[in-house]
XYZ file of C-alpha atoms in Angstrom:
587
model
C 61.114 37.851 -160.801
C 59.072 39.596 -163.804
C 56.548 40.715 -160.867
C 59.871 42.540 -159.252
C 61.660 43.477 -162.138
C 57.773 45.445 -163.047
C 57.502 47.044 -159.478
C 61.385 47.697 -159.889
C 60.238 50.080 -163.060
C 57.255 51.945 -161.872
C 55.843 52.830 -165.296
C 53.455 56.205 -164.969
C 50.165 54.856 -165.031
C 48.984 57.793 -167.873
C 51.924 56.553 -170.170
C 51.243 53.306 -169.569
C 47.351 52.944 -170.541
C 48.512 55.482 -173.403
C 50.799 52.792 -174.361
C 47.966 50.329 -173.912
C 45.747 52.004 -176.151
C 48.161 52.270 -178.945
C 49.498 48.716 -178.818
C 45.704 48.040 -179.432
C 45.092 49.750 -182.171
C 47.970 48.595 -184.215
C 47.081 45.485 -183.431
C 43.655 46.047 -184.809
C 44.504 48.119 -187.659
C 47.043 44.868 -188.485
C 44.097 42.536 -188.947
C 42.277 44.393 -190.719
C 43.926 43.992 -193.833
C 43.522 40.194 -194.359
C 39.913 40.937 -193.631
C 39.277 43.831 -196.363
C 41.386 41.359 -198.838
C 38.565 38.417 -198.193
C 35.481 41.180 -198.806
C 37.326 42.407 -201.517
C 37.953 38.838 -203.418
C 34.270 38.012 -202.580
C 32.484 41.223 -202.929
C 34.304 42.908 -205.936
C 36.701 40.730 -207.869
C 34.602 37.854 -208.086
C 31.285 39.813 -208.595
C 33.155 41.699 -211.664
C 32.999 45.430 -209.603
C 36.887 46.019 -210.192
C 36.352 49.565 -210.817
C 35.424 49.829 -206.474
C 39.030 47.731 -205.965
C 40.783 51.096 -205.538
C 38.499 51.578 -202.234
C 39.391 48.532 -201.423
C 43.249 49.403 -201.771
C 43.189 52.896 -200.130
C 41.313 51.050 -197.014
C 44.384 48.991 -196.636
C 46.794 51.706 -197.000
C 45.137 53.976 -194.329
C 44.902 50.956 -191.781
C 48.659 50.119 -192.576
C 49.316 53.728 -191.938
C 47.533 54.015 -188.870
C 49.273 50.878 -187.637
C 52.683 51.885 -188.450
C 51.939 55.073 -186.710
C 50.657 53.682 -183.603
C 53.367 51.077 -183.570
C 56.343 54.493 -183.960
C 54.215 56.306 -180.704
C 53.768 53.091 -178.664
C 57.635 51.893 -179.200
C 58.590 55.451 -178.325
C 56.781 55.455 -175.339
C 57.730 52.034 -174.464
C 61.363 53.261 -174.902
C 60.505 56.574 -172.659
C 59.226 54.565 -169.657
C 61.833 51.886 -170.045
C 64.951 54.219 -169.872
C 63.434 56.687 -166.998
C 63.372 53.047 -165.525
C 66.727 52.375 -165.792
C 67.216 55.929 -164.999
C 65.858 55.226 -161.305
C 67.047 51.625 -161.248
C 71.013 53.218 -161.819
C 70.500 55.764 -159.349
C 68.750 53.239 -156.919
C 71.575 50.842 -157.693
C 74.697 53.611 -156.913
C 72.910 55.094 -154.024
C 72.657 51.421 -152.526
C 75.875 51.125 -153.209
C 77.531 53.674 -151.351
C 75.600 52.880 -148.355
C 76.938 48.920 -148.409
C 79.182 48.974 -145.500
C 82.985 48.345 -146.228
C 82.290 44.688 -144.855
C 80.690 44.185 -148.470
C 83.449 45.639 -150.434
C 85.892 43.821 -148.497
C 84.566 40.591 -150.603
C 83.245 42.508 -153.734
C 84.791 42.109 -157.038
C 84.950 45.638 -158.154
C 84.477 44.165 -161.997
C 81.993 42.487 -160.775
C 79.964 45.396 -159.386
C 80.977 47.769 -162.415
C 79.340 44.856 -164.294
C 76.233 45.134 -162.476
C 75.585 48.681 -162.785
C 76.321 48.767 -165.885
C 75.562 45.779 -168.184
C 72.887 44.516 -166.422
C 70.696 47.615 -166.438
C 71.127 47.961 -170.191
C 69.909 44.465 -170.774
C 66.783 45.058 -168.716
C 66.057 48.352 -171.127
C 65.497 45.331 -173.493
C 62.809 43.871 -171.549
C 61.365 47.188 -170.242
C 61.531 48.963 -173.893
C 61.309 46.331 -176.735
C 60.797 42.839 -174.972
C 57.615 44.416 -172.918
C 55.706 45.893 -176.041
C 56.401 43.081 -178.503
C 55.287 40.756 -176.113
C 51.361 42.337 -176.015
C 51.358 43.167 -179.562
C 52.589 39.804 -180.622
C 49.851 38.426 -178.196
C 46.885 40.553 -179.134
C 47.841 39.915 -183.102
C 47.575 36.316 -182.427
C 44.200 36.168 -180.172
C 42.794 38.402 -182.996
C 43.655 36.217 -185.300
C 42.207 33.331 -183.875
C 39.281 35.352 -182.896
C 38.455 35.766 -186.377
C 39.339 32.333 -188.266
C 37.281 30.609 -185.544
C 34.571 33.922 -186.598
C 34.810 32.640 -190.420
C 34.765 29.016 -189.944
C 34.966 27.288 -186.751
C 37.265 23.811 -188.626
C 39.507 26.460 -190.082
C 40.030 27.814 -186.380
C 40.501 24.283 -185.594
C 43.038 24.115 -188.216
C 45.317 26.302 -186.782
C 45.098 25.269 -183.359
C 46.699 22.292 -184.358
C 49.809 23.365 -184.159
C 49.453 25.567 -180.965
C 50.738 22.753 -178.625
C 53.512 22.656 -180.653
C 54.655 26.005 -180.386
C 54.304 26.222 -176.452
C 56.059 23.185 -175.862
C 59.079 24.506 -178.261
C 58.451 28.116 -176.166
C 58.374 25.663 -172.297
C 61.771 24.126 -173.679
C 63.500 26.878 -175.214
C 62.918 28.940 -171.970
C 64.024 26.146 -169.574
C 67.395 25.868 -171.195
C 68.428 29.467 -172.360
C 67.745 30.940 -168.979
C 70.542 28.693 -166.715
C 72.853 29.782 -169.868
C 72.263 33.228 -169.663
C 72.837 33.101 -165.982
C 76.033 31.276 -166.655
C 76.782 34.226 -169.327
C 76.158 36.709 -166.942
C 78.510 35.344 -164.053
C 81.114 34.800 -166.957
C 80.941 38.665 -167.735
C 81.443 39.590 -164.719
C 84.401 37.376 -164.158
C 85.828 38.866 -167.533
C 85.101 42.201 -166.265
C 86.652 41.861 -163.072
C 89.689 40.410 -164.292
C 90.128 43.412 -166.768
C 89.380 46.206 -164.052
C 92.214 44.633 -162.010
C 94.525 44.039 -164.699
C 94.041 47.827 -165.763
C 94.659 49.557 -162.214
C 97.286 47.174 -161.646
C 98.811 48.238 -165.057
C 102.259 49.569 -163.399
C 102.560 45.865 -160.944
C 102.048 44.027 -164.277
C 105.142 45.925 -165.874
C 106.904 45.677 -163.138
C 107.015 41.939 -162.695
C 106.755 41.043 -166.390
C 103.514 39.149 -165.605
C 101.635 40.680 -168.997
C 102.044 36.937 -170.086
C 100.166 35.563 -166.798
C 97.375 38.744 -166.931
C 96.683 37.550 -170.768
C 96.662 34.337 -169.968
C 94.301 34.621 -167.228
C 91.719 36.859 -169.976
C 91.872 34.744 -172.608
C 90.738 31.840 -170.470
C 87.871 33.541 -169.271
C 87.324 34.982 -172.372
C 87.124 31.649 -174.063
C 84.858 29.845 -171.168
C 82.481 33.183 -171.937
C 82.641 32.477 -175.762
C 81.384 28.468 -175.198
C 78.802 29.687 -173.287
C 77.744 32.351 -175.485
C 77.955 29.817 -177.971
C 75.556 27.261 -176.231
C 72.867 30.129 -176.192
C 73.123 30.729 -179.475
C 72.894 26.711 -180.967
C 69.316 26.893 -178.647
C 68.302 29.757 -180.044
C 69.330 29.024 -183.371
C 66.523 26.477 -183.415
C 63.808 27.875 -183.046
C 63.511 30.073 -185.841
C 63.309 26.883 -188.259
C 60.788 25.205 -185.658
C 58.645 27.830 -186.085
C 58.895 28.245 -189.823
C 58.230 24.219 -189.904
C 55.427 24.912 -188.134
C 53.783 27.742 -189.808
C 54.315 25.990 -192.883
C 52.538 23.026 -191.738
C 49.651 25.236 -190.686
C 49.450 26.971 -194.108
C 49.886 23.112 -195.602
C 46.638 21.968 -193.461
C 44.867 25.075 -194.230
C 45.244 24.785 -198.407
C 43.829 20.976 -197.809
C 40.840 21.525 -195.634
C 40.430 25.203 -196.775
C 40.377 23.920 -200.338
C 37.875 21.435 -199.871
C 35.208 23.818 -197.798
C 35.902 25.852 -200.964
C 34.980 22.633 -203.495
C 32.260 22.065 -200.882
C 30.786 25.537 -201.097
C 31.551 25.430 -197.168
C 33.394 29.056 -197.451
C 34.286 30.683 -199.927
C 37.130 31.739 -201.878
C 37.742 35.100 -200.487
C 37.744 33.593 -196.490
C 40.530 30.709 -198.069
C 42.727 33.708 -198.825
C 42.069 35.992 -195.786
C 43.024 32.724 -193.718
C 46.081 31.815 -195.767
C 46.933 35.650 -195.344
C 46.060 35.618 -191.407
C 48.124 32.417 -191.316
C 51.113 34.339 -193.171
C 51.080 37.240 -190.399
C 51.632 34.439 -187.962
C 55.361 33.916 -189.154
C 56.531 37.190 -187.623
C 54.745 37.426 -183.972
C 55.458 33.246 -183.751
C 59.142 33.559 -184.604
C 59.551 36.930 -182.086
C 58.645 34.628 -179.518
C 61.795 33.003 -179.115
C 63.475 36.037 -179.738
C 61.869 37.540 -176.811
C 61.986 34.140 -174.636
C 65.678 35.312 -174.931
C 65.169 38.702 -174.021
C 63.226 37.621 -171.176
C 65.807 35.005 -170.101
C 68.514 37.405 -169.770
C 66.791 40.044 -168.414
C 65.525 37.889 -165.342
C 69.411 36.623 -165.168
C 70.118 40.580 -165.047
C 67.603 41.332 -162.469
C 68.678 38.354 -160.446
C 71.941 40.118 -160.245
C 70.981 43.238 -159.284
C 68.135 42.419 -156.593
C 71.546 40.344 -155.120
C 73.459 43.417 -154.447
C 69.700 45.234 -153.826
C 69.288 42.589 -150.932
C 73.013 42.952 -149.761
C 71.977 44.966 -146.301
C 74.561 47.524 -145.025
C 76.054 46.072 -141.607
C 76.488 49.898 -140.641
C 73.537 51.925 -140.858
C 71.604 55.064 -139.170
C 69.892 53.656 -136.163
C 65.889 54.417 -135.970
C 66.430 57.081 -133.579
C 69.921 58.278 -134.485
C 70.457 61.673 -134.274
C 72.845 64.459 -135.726
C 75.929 64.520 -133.815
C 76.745 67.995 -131.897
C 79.778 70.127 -132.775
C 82.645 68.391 -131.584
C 85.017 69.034 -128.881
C 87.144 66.474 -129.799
C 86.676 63.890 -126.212
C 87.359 60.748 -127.271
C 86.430 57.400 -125.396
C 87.224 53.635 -126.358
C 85.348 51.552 -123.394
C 86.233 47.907 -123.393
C 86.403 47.839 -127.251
C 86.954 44.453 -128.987
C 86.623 43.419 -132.707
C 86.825 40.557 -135.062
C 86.616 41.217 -139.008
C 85.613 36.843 -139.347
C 83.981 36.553 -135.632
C 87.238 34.341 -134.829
C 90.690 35.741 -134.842
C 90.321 38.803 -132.303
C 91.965 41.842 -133.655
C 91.368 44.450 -130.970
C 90.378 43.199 -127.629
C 89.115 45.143 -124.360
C 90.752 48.598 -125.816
C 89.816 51.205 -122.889
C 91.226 54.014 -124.053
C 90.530 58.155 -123.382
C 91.274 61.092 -125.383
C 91.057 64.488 -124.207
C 90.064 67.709 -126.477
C 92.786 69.282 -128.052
C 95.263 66.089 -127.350
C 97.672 64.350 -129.605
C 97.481 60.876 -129.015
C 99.659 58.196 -131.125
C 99.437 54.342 -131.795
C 102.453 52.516 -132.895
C 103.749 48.996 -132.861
C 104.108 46.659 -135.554
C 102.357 45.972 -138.796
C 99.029 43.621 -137.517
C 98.844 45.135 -134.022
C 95.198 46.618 -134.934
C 96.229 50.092 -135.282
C 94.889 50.866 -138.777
C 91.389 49.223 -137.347
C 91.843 50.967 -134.138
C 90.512 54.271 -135.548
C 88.330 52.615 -138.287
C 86.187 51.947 -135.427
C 85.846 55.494 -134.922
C 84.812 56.684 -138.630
C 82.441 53.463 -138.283
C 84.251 51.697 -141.287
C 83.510 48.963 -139.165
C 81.517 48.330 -135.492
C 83.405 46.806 -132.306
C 81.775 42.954 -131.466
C 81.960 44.445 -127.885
C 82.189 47.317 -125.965
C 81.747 51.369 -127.150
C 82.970 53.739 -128.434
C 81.715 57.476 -127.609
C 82.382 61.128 -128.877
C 81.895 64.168 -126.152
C 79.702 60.969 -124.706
C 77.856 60.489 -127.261
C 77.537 56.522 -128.273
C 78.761 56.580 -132.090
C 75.760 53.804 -133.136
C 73.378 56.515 -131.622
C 74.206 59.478 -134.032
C 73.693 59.333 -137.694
C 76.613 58.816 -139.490
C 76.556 61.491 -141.909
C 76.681 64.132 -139.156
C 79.594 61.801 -137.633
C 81.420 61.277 -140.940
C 81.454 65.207 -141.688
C 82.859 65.871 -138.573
C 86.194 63.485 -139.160
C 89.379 64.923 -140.869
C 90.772 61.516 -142.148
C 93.523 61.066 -144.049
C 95.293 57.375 -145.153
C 98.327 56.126 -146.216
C 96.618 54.969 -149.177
C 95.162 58.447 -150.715
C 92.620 58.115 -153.088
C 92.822 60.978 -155.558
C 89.940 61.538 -158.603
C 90.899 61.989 -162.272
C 89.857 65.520 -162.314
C 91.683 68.466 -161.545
C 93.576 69.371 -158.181
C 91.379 72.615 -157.269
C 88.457 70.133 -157.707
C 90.418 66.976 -155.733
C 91.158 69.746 -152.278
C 87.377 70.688 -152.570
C 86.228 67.324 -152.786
C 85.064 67.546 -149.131
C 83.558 70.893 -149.252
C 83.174 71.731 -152.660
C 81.575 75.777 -152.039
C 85.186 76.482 -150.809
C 86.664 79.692 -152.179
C 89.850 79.887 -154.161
C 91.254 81.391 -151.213
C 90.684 78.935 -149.062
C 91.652 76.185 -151.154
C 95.286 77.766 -151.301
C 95.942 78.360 -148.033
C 95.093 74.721 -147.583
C 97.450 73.501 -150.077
C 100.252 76.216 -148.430
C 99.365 74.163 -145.162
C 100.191 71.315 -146.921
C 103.456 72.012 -148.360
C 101.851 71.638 -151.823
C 101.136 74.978 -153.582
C 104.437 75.827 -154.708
C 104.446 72.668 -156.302
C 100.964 73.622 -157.916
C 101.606 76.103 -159.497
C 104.736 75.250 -161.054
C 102.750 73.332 -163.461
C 101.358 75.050 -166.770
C 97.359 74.553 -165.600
C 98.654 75.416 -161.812
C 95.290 74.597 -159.788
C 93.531 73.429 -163.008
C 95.923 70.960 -163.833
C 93.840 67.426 -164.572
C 96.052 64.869 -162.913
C 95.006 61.272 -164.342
C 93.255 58.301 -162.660
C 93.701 58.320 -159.315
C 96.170 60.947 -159.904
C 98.850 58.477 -161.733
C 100.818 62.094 -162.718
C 101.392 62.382 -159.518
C 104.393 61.327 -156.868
C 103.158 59.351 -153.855
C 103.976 62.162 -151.937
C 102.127 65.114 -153.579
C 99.580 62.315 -153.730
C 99.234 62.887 -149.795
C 99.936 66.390 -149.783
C 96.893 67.019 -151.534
C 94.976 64.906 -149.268
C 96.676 66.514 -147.102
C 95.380 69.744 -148.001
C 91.773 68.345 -148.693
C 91.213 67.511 -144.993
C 92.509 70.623 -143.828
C 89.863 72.783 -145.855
C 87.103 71.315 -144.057
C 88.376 72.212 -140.626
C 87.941 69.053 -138.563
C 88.094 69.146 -135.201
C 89.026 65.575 -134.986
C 91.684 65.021 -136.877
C 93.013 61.332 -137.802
C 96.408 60.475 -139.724
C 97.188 57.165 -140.622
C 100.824 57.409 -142.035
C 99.505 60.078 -143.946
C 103.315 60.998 -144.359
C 104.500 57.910 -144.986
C 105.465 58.520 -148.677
C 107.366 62.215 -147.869
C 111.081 62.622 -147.466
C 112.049 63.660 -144.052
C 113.058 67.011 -145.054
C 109.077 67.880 -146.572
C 107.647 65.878 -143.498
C 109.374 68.311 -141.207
C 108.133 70.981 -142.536
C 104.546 69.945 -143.153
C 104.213 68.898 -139.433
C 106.114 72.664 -138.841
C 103.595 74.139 -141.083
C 100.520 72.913 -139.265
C 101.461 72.754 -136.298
C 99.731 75.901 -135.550
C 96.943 74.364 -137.381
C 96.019 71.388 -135.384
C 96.267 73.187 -131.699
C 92.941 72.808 -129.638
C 92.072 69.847 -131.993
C 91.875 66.404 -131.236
C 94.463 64.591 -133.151
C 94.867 61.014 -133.590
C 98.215 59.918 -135.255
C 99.534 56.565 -136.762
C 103.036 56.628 -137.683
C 106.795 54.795 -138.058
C 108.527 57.693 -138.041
C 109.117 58.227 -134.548
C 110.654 61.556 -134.603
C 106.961 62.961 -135.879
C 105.416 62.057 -132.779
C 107.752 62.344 -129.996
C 105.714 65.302 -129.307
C 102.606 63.417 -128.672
C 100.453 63.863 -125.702
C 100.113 60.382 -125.206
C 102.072 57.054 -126.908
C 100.023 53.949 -127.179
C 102.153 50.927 -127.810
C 100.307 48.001 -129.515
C 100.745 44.694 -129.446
C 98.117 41.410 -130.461
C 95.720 43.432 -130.259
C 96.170 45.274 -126.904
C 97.717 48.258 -125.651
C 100.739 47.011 -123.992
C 102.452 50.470 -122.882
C 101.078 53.986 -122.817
C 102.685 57.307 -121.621
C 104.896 60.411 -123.180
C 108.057 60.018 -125.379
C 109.837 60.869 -122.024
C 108.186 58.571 -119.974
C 108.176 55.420 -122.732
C 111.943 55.681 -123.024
C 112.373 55.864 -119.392
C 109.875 52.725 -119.135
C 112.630 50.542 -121.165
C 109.751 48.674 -123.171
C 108.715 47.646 -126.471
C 108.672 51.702 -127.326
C 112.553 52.212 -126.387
C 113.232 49.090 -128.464
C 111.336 50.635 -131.368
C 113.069 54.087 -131.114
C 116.132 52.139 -131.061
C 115.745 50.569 -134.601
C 114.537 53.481 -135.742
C 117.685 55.285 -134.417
C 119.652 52.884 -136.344
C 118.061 52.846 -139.241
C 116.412 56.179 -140.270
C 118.662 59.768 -140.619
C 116.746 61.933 -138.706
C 117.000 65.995 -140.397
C 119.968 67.572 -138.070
C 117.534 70.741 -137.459
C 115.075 68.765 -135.089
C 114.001 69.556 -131.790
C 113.855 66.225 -130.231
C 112.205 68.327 -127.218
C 114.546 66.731 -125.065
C 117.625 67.437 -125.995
C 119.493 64.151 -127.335
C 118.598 62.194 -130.137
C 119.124 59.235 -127.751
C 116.609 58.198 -125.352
């Protein structure tokens, strides 16, 4: 995992050796104190030359400069690389993400995911900015050290070896228990996260049904299982600062005895006793960082564990190898035998043969679960069919790339999305270099502008997250008006109406009527009267298409269509100025 989580942050090469070479020389320039201490205690005090001591004391003040200089450069560097890492690792992460097919998202915990992107990449700036450098320079500072006791006296070097097993067996057995906890942590987060995200866009349902009780309830429980966990890490890691102090203690304890007596003995002498009790002293810090950064390291591999998941998460629809940009459209539709299953069991479309000419209006009703909605989900490529095709102006929709395919779609859904920005911005969204102009004569389409600019910002106005100022109507209107603006020639509405009154329903479908001649038009809705004008009716039912024909012709037919139109007659007041096109408002 540290091997992928390095290739994951592609550090430049020239920064890096920079780095390198810094790290190095504060790492030096930190030993050489201890070192200019013993030559001064042997050479100078002891010899009765005190008035060269203030040589002595600038030499340690330049070194200790030139360390603490390196050490600024090299953690700024460090810092550099490691956030143009997570830079590329963020951008890496949301690119990925939009191209995870909706398969993925149908499972996703949107907390969860938000967690991932977010969180996670921030902890790994720990390993790639602080965790990384301390790491080497806590390293080098204690090979140079024992580099130059075992220099000075090889049973002095001995000395402090001693307690070496020590401290990797306390590093072996901190590691293998923080890790599974951070992972735990981690998991818990994103839980917490989740759980909040839902709560939040949920906000008005919570209200609604009183259930602020239950959505608290649910938080604090999490939020308490996240606390004993965080809890757990922190009595391991609470440890092993004393451990080490024990330790480093009982090295300075073994190093007064047997560096004492070499002394008596006339083995060393008394300037290399200090410069090793000194040496020994500097080996608090780099020692007691170690379980700091074990835990660093642990959480940052429980991080990157989470993001090479969703990393490794492949897209079920993707460009084929030799896709190819999709022609203009003409707007011929074919559905060939088309089945699908969202689990691989329950069927919900099965042998669909269905053909739509350029410049037709074809619309699918029947009741909720028939497989409309998926129906022409197939055709976006939301989703592929288990069997059959499905084929534009002939061309086989897993053959052309789906960008080219996507930008020639005019969707719009009963559930309209709408960005917390403003509404120019929200009719643009599709084609963003569109004029002022042309954004108003989309929203006039769209039986929005007057509405628009009845408010103080008009076009400007912001309108919330996902446009909670708005009506569920003007919501659609202005999703309305966003697919218009690009100009689709296929154009797909799946009770995109649904949340107008009849009155501004009639005269949106008035108002583009013009609009949507010589395009292909493919039209979901319960409103039967919007419609009746259809080319073609398709009638499903489990699945299939169980009648198909005109208005006319479906009434006449005495099927599960006239039993529809009935209800609807019954139960929806159709606007008295509507031309049925045939006369009655009976069938």
């Amino acid at each position: 995992m540290l091997y992928k989580l390095w290739k994951l942050a592609r550090p430049s090469p020239v920064l890096l050796l920079l780095t390198g070479f810094l790290i190095i020389l504060s790492a030096v320039s930190g030993l050489a104190s201890p070192w200019i201490i013993r030559y001064a205690v042997d050479n100078l005090i002891l010899t009765g030359r005190v008035h060269l001591l203030w040589m002595a004391a600038m030499a340690i003040i330049v070194f200790s400069l030139l360390q603490t200089g390196c050490t600024f450069a090299a953690r700024y560097l460090a810092e550099y690389m490691g956030q143009s890492s997570l830079l590329d690792l963020r951008n890496k992460l949301y690119r990925h993400l939009n191209q995870l097919s909706f398969s993925f998202y149908d499972s996703a915990r949107t907390g969860d995911i938000m967690s991932r992107l977010t969180v996670d990449t921030n902890i790994l700036n720990n390993f790639f900015g602080f965790a990384a450098i301390n790491i080497v320079t806590n390293s080098l500072t204690i090979l140079g050290i024992i580099i130059v006791l075992f220099y000075w006296n090889w049973q002095l070097g001995l000395a402090f070896l001693l307690i070496t097993p020590a401290v990797v067996h306390g590093i072996n057995t901190h590691a293998g228990k923080v890790q599974p906890a951070f992972s735990r942590l981690h998991r818990q987060l994103g839980k917490m996260t989740n759980i909040l995200e839902e709560s939040l866009t949920g906000i008005g349902l919570v209200k609604l049904t009183g259930s602020e009780a239950y959505e608290l309830e649910k938080f604090e429980q999490q939020n308490r299982e996240y606390l004993l966990t965080t809890m757990s890490v922190l009595k391991i890691s609470s440890l092993w600062q004393p451990y080490v102090q024990f330790l480093t203690t009982l090295g300075i304890a073994v190093a007064m005895w047997s560096g004492g007596r070499a002394v008596i003995e006339g083995s060393i002498t008394t300037g290399v006793l200090i410069g090793f009790i000194t040496y020994m002293g500097m080996l608090v810090r780099p020692i007691r960082q170690t379980g700091r950064m074990v835990n660093v390291v642990a959480r940052s591999l429980a991080a990157g564990q989470r993001i090479f998941e969703v990393l490794n998460w492949e897209p079920d629809i993707k460009d084929a190898p030799d896709a190819y940009p999709l022609p203009p459209v003409k707007g011929h539709v074919c559905y060939e035998n088309v089945s699908f299953s969202y689990d691989g069991k329950n069927q919900i479309l099965e042998e669909i043969n269905l053909t739509v000419e350029p410049g037709q209006m074809v619309a699918l009703v029947g009741p909720t679960g028939a497989g409309k909605t998926t129906l022409i989900h197939l055709i976006d490529r939301f989703y592929d069919p288990v069997g059959g095709s499905i084929k534009i102006d002939g061309h086989d929709l897993k053959r052309v790339t789906l960008e080219s395919l996507r930008r020639q779609l005019g969707i719009v859904l009963q559930d309209t999305f709408i960005f917390n920005t403003t509404i120019r911005e929200n009719i643009a969204y599709g084609k963003p270099s569109a004029t002022n102009d042309e954004v108003e004569r989309a929203a006039r389409l769209a039986q929005i502008h007057d509405f628009i600019i009845s408010l103080p910002m008009g076009y400007d106005t912001a309108v919330g997250t996902r446009g909670m100022t708005l009506s569920g109507g003007e919501r659609q209107r202005i999703a309305f008006a966003r697919v218009l603006l690009t100009n689709p020639r296929l154009l797909i509405l799946d009770e995109a109406t649904s949340e107008l009154d009849a009155q501004t329903e009639a005269a949106l479908h008035k108002a583009i009527h013009e609009v949507i001649k010589n395009r292909t038009v493919i039209i979901i809705a319960h409103r039967l009267w919007t419609i009746q004008n259809a080319d073609k009716i398709l009638v499903l039912s489990g699945g299939r298409i169980v009648e198909s024909g005109s208005h006319q012709e479906l009434l006449r037919l005495d099927g599960n269509y006239s039993r529809f139109y009935d209800l609807f007659l019954q139960n929806k007041k159709l606007p008295d100025n509507f031309d049925f096109g045939g006369g009655s408002q009976a069938k």
